[in-house]
Short mmCIF file of C-alpha atoms and ligand atoms in Angstrom, two decimals:
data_model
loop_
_atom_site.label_atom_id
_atom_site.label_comp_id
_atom_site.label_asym_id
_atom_site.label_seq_id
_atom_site.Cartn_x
_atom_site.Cartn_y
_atom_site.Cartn_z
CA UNK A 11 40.61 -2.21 -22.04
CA UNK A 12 43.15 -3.61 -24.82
CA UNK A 13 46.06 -4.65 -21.88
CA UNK A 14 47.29 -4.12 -18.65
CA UNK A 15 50.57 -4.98 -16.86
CA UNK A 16 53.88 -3.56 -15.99
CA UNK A 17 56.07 -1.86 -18.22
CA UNK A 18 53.31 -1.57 -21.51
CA UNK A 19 54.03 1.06 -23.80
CA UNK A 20 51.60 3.85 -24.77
CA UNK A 21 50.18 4.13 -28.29
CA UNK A 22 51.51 7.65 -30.28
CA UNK A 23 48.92 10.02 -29.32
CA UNK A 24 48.00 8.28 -26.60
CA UNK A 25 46.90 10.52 -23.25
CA UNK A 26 48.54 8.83 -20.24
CA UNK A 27 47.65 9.53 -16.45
CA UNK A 28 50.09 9.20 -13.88
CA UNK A 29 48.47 7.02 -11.38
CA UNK A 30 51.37 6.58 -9.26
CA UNK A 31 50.22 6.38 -5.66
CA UNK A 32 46.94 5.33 -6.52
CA UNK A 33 44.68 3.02 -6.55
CA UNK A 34 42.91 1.95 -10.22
CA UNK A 35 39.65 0.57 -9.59
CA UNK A 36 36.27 -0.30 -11.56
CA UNK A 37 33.94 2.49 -11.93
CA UNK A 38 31.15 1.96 -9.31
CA UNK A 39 27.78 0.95 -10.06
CA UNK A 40 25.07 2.87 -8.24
CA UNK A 41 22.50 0.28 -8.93
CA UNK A 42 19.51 1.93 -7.56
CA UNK A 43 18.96 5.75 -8.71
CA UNK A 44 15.88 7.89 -9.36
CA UNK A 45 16.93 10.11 -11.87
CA UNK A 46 13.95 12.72 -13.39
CA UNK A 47 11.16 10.53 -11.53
CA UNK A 48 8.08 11.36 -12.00
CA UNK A 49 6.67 10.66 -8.01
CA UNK A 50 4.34 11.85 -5.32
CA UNK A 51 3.13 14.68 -7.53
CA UNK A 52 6.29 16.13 -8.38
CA UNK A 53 9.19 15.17 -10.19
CA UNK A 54 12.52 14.54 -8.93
CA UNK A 55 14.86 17.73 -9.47
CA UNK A 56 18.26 15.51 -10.75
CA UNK A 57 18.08 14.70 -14.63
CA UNK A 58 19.73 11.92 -16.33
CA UNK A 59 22.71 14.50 -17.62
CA UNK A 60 23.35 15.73 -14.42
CA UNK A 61 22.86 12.44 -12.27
CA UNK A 62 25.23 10.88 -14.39
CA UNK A 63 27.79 14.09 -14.51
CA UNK A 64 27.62 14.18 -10.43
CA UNK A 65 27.80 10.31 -10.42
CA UNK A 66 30.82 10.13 -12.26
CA UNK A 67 32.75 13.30 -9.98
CA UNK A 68 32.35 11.09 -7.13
CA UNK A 69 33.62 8.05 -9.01
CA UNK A 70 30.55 5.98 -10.44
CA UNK A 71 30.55 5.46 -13.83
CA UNK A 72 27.34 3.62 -13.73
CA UNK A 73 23.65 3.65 -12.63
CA UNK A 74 21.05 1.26 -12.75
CA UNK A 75 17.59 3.49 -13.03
CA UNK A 76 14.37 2.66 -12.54
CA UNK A 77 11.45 2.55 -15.36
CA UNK A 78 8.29 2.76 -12.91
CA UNK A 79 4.62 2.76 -15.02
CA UNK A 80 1.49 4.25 -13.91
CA UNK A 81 -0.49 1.09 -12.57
CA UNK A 82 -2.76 0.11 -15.55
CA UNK A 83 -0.44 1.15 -18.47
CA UNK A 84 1.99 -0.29 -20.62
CA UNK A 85 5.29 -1.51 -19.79
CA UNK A 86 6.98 -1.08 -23.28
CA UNK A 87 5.52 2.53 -23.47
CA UNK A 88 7.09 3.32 -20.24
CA UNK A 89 10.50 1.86 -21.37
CA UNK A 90 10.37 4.14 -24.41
CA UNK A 91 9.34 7.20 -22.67
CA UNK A 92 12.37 6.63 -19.58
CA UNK A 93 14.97 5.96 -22.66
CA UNK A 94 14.12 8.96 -24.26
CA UNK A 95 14.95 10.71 -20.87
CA UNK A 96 18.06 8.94 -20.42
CA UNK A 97 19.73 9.90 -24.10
CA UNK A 98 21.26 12.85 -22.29
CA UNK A 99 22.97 10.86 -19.72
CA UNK A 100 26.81 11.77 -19.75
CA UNK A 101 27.71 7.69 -18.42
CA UNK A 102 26.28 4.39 -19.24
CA UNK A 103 23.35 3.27 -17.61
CA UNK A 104 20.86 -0.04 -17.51
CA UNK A 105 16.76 -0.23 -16.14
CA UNK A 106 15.17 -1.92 -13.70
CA UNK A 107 11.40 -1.94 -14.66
CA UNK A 108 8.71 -2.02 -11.89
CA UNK A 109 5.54 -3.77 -12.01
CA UNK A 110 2.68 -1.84 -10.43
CA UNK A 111 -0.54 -3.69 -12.08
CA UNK A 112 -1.15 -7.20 -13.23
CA UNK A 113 -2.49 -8.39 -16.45
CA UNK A 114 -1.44 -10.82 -18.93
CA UNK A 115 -0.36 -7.62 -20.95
CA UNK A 116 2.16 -7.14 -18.42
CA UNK A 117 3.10 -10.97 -18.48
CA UNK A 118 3.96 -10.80 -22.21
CA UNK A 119 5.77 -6.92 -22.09
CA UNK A 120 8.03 -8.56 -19.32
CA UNK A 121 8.93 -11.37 -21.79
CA UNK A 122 9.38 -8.74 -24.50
CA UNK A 123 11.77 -6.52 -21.97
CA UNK A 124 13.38 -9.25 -21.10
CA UNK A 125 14.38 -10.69 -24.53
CA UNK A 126 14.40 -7.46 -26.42
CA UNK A 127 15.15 -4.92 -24.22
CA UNK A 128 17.58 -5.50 -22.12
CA UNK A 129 15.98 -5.65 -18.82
CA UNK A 130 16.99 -8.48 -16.67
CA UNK A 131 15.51 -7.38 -13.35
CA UNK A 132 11.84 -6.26 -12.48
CA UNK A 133 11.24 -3.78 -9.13
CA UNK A 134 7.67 -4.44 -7.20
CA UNK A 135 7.02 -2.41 -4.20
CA UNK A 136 5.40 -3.96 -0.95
CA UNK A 137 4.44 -0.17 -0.02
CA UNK A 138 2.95 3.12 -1.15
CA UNK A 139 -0.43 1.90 -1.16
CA UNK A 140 -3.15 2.83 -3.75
CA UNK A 141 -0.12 3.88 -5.61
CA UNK A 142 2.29 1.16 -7.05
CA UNK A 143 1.71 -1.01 -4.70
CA UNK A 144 1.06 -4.92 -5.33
CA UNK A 145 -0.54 -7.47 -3.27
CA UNK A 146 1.09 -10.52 -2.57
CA UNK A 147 -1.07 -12.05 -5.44
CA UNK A 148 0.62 -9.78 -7.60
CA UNK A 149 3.80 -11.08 -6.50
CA UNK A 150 3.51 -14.37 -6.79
CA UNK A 151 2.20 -13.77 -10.19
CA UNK A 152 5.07 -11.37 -11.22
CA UNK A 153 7.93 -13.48 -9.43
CA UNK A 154 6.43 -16.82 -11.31
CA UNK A 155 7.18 -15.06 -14.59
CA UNK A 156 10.74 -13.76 -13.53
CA UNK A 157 11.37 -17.12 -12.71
CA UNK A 158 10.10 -18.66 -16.19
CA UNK A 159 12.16 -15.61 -17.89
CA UNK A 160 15.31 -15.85 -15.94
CA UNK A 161 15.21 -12.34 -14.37
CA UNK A 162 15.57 -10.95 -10.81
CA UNK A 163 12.98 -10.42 -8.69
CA UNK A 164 13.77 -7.02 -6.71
CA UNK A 165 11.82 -5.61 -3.63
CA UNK A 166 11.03 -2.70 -1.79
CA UNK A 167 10.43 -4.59 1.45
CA UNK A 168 7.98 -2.31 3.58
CA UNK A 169 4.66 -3.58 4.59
CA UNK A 170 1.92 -0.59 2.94
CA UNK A 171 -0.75 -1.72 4.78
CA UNK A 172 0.56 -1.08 8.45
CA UNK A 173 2.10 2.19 6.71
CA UNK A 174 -1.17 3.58 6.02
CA UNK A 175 -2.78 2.64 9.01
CA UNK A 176 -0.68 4.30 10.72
CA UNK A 177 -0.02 7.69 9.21
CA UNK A 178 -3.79 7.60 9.38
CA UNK A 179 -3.69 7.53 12.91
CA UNK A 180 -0.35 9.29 13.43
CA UNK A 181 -2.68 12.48 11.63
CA UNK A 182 -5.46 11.81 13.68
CA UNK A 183 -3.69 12.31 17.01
CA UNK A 184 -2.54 15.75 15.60
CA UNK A 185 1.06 14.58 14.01
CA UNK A 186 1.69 16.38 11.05
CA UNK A 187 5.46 17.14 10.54
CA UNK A 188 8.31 15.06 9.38
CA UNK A 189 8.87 13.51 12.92
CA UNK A 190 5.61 11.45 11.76
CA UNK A 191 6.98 9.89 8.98
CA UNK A 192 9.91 7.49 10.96
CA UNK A 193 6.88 6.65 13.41
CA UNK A 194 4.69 5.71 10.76
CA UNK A 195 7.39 3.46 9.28
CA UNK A 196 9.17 1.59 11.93
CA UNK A 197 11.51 -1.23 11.62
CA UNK A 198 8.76 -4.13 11.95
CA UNK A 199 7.28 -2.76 8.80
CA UNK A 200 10.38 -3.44 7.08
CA UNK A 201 10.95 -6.74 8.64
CA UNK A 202 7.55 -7.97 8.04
CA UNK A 203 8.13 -7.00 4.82
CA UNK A 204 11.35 -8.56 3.94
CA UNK A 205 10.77 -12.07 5.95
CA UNK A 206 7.18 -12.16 3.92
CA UNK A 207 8.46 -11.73 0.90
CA UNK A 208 11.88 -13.95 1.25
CA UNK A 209 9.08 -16.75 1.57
CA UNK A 210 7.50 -15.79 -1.32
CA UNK A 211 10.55 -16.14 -3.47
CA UNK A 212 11.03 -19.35 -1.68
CA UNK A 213 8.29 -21.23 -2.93
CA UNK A 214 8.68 -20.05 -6.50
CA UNK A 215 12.14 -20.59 -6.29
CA UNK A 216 13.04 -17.71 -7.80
CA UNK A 217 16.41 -14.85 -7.11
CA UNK A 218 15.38 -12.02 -5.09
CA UNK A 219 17.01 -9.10 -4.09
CA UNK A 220 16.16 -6.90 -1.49
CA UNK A 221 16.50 -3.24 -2.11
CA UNK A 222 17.30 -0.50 0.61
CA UNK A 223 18.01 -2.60 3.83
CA UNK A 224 17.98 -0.11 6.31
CA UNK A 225 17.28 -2.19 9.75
CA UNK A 226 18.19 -5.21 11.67
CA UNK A 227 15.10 -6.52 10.95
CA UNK A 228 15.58 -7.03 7.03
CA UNK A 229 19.04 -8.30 7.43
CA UNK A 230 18.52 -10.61 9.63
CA UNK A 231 15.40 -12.03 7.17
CA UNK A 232 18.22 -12.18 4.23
CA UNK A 233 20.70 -13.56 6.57
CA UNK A 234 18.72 -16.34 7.74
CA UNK A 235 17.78 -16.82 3.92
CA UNK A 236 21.10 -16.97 2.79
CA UNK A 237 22.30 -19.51 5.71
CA UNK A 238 19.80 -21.71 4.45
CA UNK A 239 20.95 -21.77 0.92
CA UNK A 240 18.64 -19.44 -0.46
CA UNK A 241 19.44 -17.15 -3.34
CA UNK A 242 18.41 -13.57 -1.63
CA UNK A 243 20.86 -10.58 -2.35
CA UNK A 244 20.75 -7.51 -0.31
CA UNK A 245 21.34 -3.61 -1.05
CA UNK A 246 22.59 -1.09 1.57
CA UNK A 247 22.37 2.76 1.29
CA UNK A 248 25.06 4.92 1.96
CA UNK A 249 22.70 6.93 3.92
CA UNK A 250 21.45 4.55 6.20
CA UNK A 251 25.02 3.24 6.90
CA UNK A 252 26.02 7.23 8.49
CA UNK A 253 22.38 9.09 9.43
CA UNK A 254 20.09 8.62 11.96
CA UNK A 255 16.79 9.37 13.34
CA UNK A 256 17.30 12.11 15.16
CA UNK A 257 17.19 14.35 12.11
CA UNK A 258 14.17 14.22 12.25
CA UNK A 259 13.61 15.45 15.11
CA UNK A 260 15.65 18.66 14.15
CA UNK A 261 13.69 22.26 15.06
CA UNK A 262 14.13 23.39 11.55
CA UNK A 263 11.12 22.19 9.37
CA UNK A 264 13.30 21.82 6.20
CA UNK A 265 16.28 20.26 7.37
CA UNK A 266 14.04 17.40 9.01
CA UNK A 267 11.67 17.00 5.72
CA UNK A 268 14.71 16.80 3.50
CA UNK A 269 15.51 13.64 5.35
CA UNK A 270 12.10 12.09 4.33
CA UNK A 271 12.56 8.99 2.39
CA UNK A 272 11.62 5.43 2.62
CA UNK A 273 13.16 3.55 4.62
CA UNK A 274 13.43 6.02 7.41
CA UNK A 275 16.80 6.48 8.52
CA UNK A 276 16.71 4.70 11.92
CA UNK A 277 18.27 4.82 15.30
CA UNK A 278 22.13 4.12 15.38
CA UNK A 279 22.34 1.01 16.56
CA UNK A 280 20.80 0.20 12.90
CA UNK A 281 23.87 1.10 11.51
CA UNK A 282 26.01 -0.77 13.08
CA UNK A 283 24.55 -3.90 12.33
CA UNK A 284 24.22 -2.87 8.71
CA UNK A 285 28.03 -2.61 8.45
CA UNK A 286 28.26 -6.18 9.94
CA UNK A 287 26.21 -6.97 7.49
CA UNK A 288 28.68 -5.88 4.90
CA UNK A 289 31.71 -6.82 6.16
CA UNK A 290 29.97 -10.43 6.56
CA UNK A 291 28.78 -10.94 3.07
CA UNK A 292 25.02 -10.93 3.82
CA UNK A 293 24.74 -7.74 2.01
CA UNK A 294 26.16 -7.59 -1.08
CA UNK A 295 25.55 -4.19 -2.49
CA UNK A 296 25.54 -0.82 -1.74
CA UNK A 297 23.44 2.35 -3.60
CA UNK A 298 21.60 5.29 -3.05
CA UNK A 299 17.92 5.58 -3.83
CA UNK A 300 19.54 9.03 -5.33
CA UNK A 301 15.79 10.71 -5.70
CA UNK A 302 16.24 14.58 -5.24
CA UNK A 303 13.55 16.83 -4.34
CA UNK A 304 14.48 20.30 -3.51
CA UNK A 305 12.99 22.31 -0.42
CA UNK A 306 9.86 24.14 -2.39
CA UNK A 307 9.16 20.46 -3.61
CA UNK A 308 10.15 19.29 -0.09
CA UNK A 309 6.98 22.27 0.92
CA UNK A 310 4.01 20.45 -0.72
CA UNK A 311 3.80 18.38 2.91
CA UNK A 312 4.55 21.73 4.74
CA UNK A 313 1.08 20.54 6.99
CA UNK A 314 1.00 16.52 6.31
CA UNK A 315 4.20 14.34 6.52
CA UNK A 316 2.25 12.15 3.98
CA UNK A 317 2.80 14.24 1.21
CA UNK A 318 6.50 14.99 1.60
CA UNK A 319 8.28 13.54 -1.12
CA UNK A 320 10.32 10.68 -0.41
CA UNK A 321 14.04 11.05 -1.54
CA UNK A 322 17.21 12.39 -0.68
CA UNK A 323 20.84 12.55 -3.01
CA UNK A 324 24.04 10.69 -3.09
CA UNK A 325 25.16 9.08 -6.07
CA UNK A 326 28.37 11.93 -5.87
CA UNK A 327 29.36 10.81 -2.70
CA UNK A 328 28.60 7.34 -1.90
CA UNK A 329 32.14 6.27 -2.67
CA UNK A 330 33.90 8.76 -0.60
CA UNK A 331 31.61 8.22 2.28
CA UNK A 332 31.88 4.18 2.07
CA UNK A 333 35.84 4.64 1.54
CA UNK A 334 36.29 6.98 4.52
CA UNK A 335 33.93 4.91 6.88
CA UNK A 336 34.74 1.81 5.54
CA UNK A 337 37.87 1.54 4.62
CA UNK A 338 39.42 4.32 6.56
CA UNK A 339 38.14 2.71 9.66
CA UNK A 340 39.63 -0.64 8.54
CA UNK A 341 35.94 -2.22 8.22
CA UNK A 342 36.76 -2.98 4.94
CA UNK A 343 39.50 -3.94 2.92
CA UNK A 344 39.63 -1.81 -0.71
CA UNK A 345 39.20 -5.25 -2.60
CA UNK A 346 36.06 -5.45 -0.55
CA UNK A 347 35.21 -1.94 -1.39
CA UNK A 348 35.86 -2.80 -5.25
CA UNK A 349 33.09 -5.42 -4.80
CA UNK A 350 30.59 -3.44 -2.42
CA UNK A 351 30.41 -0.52 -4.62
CA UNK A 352 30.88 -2.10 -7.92
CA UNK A 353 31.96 -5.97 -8.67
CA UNK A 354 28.79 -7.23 -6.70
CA UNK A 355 26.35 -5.49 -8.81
CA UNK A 356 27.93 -5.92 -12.04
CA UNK A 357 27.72 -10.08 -11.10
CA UNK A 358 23.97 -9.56 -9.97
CA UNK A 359 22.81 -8.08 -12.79
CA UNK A 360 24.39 -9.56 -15.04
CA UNK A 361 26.78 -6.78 -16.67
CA UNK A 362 29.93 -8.68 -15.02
CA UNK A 363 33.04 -8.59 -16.56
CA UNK A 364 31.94 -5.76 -19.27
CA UNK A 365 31.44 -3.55 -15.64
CA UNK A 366 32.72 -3.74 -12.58
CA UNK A 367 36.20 -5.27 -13.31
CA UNK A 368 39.56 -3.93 -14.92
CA UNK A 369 40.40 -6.60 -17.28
CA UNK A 370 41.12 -7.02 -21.05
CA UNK A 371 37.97 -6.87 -23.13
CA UNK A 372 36.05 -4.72 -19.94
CA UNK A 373 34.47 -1.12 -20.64
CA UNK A 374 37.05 1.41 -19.55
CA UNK A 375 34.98 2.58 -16.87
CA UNK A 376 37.59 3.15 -14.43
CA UNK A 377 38.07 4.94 -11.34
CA UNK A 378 41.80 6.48 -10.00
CA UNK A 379 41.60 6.64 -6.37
CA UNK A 380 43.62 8.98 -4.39
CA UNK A 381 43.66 7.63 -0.62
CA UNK A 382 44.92 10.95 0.36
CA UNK A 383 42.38 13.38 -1.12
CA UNK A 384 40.40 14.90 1.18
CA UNK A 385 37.48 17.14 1.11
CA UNK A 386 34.32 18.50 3.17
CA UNK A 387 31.09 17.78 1.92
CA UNK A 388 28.70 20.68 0.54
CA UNK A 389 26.14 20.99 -1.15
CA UNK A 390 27.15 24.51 -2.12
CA UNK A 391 30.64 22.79 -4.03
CA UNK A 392 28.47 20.03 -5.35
CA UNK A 393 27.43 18.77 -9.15
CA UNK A 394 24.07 17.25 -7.88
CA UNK A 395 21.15 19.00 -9.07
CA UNK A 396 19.64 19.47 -5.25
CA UNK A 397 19.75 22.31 -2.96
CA UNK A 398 21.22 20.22 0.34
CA UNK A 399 23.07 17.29 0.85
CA UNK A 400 22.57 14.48 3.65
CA UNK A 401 26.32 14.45 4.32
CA UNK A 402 26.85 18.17 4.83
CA UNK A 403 29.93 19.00 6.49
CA UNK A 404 31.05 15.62 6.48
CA UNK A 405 35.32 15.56 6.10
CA UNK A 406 36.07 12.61 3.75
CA UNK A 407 39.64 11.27 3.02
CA UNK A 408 39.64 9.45 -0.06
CA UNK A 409 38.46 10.70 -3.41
CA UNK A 410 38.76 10.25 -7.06
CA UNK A 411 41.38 11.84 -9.01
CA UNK A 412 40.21 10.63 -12.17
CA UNK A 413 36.96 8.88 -13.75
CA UNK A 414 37.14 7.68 -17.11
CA UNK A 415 33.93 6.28 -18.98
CA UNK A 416 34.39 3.67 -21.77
CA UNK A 417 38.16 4.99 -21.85
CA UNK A 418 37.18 8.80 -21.98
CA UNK A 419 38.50 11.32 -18.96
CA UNK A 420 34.96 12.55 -17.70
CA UNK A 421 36.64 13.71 -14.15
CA UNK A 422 39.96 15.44 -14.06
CA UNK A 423 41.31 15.86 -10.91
CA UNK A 424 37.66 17.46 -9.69
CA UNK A 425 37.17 19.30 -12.78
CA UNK A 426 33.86 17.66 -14.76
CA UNK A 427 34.67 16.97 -17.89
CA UNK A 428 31.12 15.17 -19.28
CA UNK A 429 29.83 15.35 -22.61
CA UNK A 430 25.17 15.28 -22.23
CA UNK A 431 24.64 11.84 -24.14
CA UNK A 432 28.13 10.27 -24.08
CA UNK A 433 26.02 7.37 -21.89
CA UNK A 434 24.93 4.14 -23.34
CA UNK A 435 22.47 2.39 -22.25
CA UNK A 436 23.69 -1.09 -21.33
CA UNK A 437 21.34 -4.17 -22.31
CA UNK A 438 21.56 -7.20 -19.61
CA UNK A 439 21.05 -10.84 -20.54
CA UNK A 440 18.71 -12.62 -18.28
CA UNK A 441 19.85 -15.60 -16.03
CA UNK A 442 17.74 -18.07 -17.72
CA UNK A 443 19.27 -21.45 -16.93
CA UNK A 444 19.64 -21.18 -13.74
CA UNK A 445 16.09 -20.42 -12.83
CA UNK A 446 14.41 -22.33 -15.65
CA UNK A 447 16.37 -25.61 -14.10
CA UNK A 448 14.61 -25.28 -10.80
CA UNK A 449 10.83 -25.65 -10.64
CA UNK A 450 8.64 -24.19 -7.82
CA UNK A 451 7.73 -27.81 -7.24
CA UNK A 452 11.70 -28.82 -6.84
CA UNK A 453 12.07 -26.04 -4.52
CA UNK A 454 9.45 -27.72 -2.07
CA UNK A 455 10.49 -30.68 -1.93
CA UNK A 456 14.36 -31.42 -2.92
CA UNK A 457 17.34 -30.36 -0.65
CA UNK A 458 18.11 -26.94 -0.71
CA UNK A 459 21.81 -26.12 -2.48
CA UNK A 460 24.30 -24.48 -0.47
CA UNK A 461 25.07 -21.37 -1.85
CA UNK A 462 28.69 -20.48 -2.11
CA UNK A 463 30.00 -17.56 0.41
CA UNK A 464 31.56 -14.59 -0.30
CA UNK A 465 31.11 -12.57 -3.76
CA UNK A 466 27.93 -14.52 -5.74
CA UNK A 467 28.07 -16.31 -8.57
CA UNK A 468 28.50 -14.65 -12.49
CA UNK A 469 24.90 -14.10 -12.94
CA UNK A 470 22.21 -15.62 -10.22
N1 LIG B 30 11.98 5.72 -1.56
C1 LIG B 30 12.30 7.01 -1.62
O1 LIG B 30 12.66 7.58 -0.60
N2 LIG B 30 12.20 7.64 -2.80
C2 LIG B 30 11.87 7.02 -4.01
C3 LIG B 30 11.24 5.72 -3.87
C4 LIG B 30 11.49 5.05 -2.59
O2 LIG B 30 11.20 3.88 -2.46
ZN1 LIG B 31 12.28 2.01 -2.41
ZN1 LIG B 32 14.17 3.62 -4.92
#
C-alpha cells in the first residue's frame, strides 16, 4: 500500500475498483489450517493451491499452517518437506511447527526455526495419544525453550489420557459410530486440559495460546488467566460458534462422521458463551482447523469412531458466517470483526502491520466487503476441495466482492481469479525481549503485570 485518503489520483494504467458502498478491510488471517496433512492414516483432501484459492473467495488472504513431524524425526526436515507443499499456494502463508518428541535435537532445530526460518510459534498437543502427543514433561521442556527463544507456546488443550480411556470403554460397551466420539471427548477433557496447561505456562512464564476453544470450560481457564494478568490468548472456530452436538446424533452415518473433529462440537449453550467470549476480549482470535477429509476417507471408521478422521472445512466461509452472526446480529461491531478475523492474529504472531491492517507500507492483502451480498451455502457452489460443507444451507448476508493479495485481484466479484504459487511464505520474528526479560523464577515470586484490555500488544 503506497497511500490512502480521499480524493488520490490513480497511476496511468492503474486498475481501479469501485468500492463505493463498501467496506475495505484487511485480508483475514485463518491462523490455524490443515492444508494436505498427512493424519490418522490418510491425508487431508484440500491442497495448499486450493486451500489458499477457496480461502481467498471467502475473503482470507492468509493462513497460518501447521508443520507437524512424525515423533522421533527431524524438525528442519519436516519444515522443508511442508514448504515444498506449500510453493503452490495461490496466497501468502506462515508455519506453526509442532513438537511431538523431545530431544536436545529438537531443542537446537527450534532455535534454528526460530532464527532462520521464520517460525515464531511452536504447536504441542495435550491429546491423540501414542501419536503426537507430549507429556507434561515434554511441555515444560518445550515451553522453557519458547520462552528462552521468544516464541509462542500454542496448545491443543484436550486431556489424551481420559480420551483414550474412554473410547476404550465407550467400544467395549458396544459404541462404535460417530455418536461415540463427543462422549469420549466431553467438555472436562478440554477444561482439564486448558486450566493444566495455563499453569504450566505460568510457572515458566512464558505466552501461550490456546487453540480451538470450543467449551465453557476452556474459556473460563483463559479468562481467569487473563484477569490475573497472565499472557494467555485464545482461538475460536467458526464451527463451534454455529454447530452443535446433535449432529451427531443424525440417522445418516455420513452426515454425523463428517462432523468428527476435535474438539467435538458441543451442546448450544457452548456457543453462546463462546460469543461472550468474543465480544468480551477473552478470546482473541477466530480460525478453522480447515482439515478436509472426504466421505470414502470419512469410511475408514465405518465400524470404530476411533478411526474417523478428525477434520471438517471452512477457511471459504468463516468470514461470511462470523459477519452474518456476528455482525448482522449486532454482536459485533465490523472494527471488532477487522480484529477477530484478522488484526488479532497478525499482532499475535507477529506479522502486524505487514498483515492485518490497511496502512502505508502494509501488504495489499485486502478485502472489499459488500454488506449486502448474500448467498446460501453449498458445498456443490464451493472452491474447497471437500465433498460437504458444515454450513450447508446456511443463508449468509455479507460477502466479499473483491480479494486482492499483495495488490493483485485474486477474487472478482465471486469469480476466482488465483494464480498456483502466487503465495509467499511469510517469515515471523520471534518476541524475544519480552520473554527473555522475565525469568521463570520472576514469574514466582514478583507481582504479576496487568495486562492491558482489549486488542494485545504488537507482538506478545
Ligand atoms: N483436530 C481435528 O479435528 N483435525 C486436525 C487436528 C485436530 O486437532
Ligand atoms: Zn487441534
Ligand atoms: Zn488443528
Amino acid at each position: 500500500i503506497v497511500a490512502f485518503g480521499p480524493g488520490l489520483e490513480a497511476p496511468s494504467g492503474a486498475r481501479v475498483i469501485d468500492a463505493g458502498g463498501q467496506l475495505v478491510m484487511p485480508g483475514g488471517i485463518d491462523p490455524h489450517t490443515h492444508m494436505e496433512l498427512p493424519f490418522m492414516g490418510t491425508v487431508a483432501s484440500e491442497d495448499f493451491y486450493s486451500g489458499t484459492a477457496a480461502a481467498m473467495a471467502g475473503g482470507t488472504t492468509m493462513i497460518i499452517d501447521f508443520v507437524i513431524p512424525n515423533p522421533g524425526t527431524s524438525l528442519l526436515e519436516a519444515f522443508d518437506q511442508w514448504r515444498g507443499w506449500s510453493a503452490k499456494a495461490a496466497s501468502d502463508y506462515s508455519f506453526h511447527v509442532a513438537i511431538t518428541w523431545w530431544s536436545d535435537q529438537v531443542r537446537e532445530e527450534m532455535g534454528v526455526l526460530t532464527r532462520e526460518r521464520g517460525v515464531n510459534s511452536f504447536k504441542h498437543f495435550m491429546a491423540y495419544k501414542g501419536a503426537i502427543m507430549v507429556s507434561d514433561e515434554q511441555l515444560l521442556q518445550s515451553f522453557q525453550r519458547c520462552q528462552e527463544l521468544g516464541a509462542v507456546a500454542t496448545v491443543h488443550a484436550e486431556n489424551g489420557e481420559i480420551v483414550w480411556h474412554l473410547q476404550q470403554e465407550l467400544k467395549r460397551q458396544g459404541i462404535t459410530g460417530p455418536e461415540g466420539h463427543p462422549l469420549s471427548r466431553p467438555p472436562e477433557v478440554e477444561g482439564e486440559a486448558a486450566n493444566r496447561v495455563i499453569k504450566i505456562a505460568q510457572v515458566i512464564n512464558t505466552p501461550l495460546y490456546v487453540v480451538h476453544n470450543s467449551c465453557i470450560e476452556s474459556l473460563e481457564a483463559i479468562t481467569r488467566a487473563r484477569l490475573a494478568g497472565q499472557r494467555v490468548f485464545g482461538e475460536v472456530l467458526a464451527g463451534h460458534l454455529l454447530i452443535d452436538d446433535s449432529v451427531y446424533r443424525h440417522p445418516d452415518w455420513g452426515y454425523a462422521a463428517a462432523h468428527v473433529m476435535s474438539p467435538p462440537f458441543r451442546p448450544k449453550e457452548h456457543q453462546e458463551a463462546l460469543w461472550r467470549g468474543l465480544q468480551s476480549g477473552n478470546l482473541q482470535t477466530t480460525a478453522t482447523d480447515h482439515c478436509c477429509f472426504c466421505a470414502d476417507q470419512k469410511a475408514m471408521g465405518r465400524d470404530d469412531f476411533t478411526r474417523i478422521p478428525n477434520g471438517t472445512g471452512g477457511v471459504e466461509d468463516r468470514m461470511a458466517v462470523l459477519w452474518h452472526h456476528g455482525v448482522g446480529s449486532g454482536r459485533l461491531t465490523p472494527s471488532e470483526f477487522v480484529r477477530i478475523t484478522s488484526a488479532n492474529a497478525a499482532q499475535i504472531f507477529n506479522l502486524y502491520p505487514r498483515k492485518g491492517s490497511v496502512s502505508v507500507g502494509a501488504d495489499a492483502d485486502l478485502v472489499v466487503w459488500d454488506p449486502e451480498k448474500e448467498k446460501v451455502i453449498r458445498a456443490a457452489t464451493q472452491q474447497s476441495a471437500i465433498d460437504y460443507n458444515v454450513f450447508e444451507g446456511q443463508r449468509v448476508k455479507g460477502l466479499p466482492r473483491y480479494t486482492l493479495t499483495r495488490g493483485q485481484v485474486a477474487v472478482n466479484d465471486g469469480k476466482v481469479e488465483t494464480r498456483e504459487g502466487h503465495g509467499q511464505f511469510v517469515a515471523r520474528e520471534p518476541n524475544g525481549s519480552v520473554n527473555r526479560a522475565l525469568s521463570s523464577w520472576k514469574a514466582l515470586t514478583a507481582p504479576r503485570p496487568v495486562s492491558r484490555s482489549g486488542i494485545p500488544a504488537t507482538g506478545v
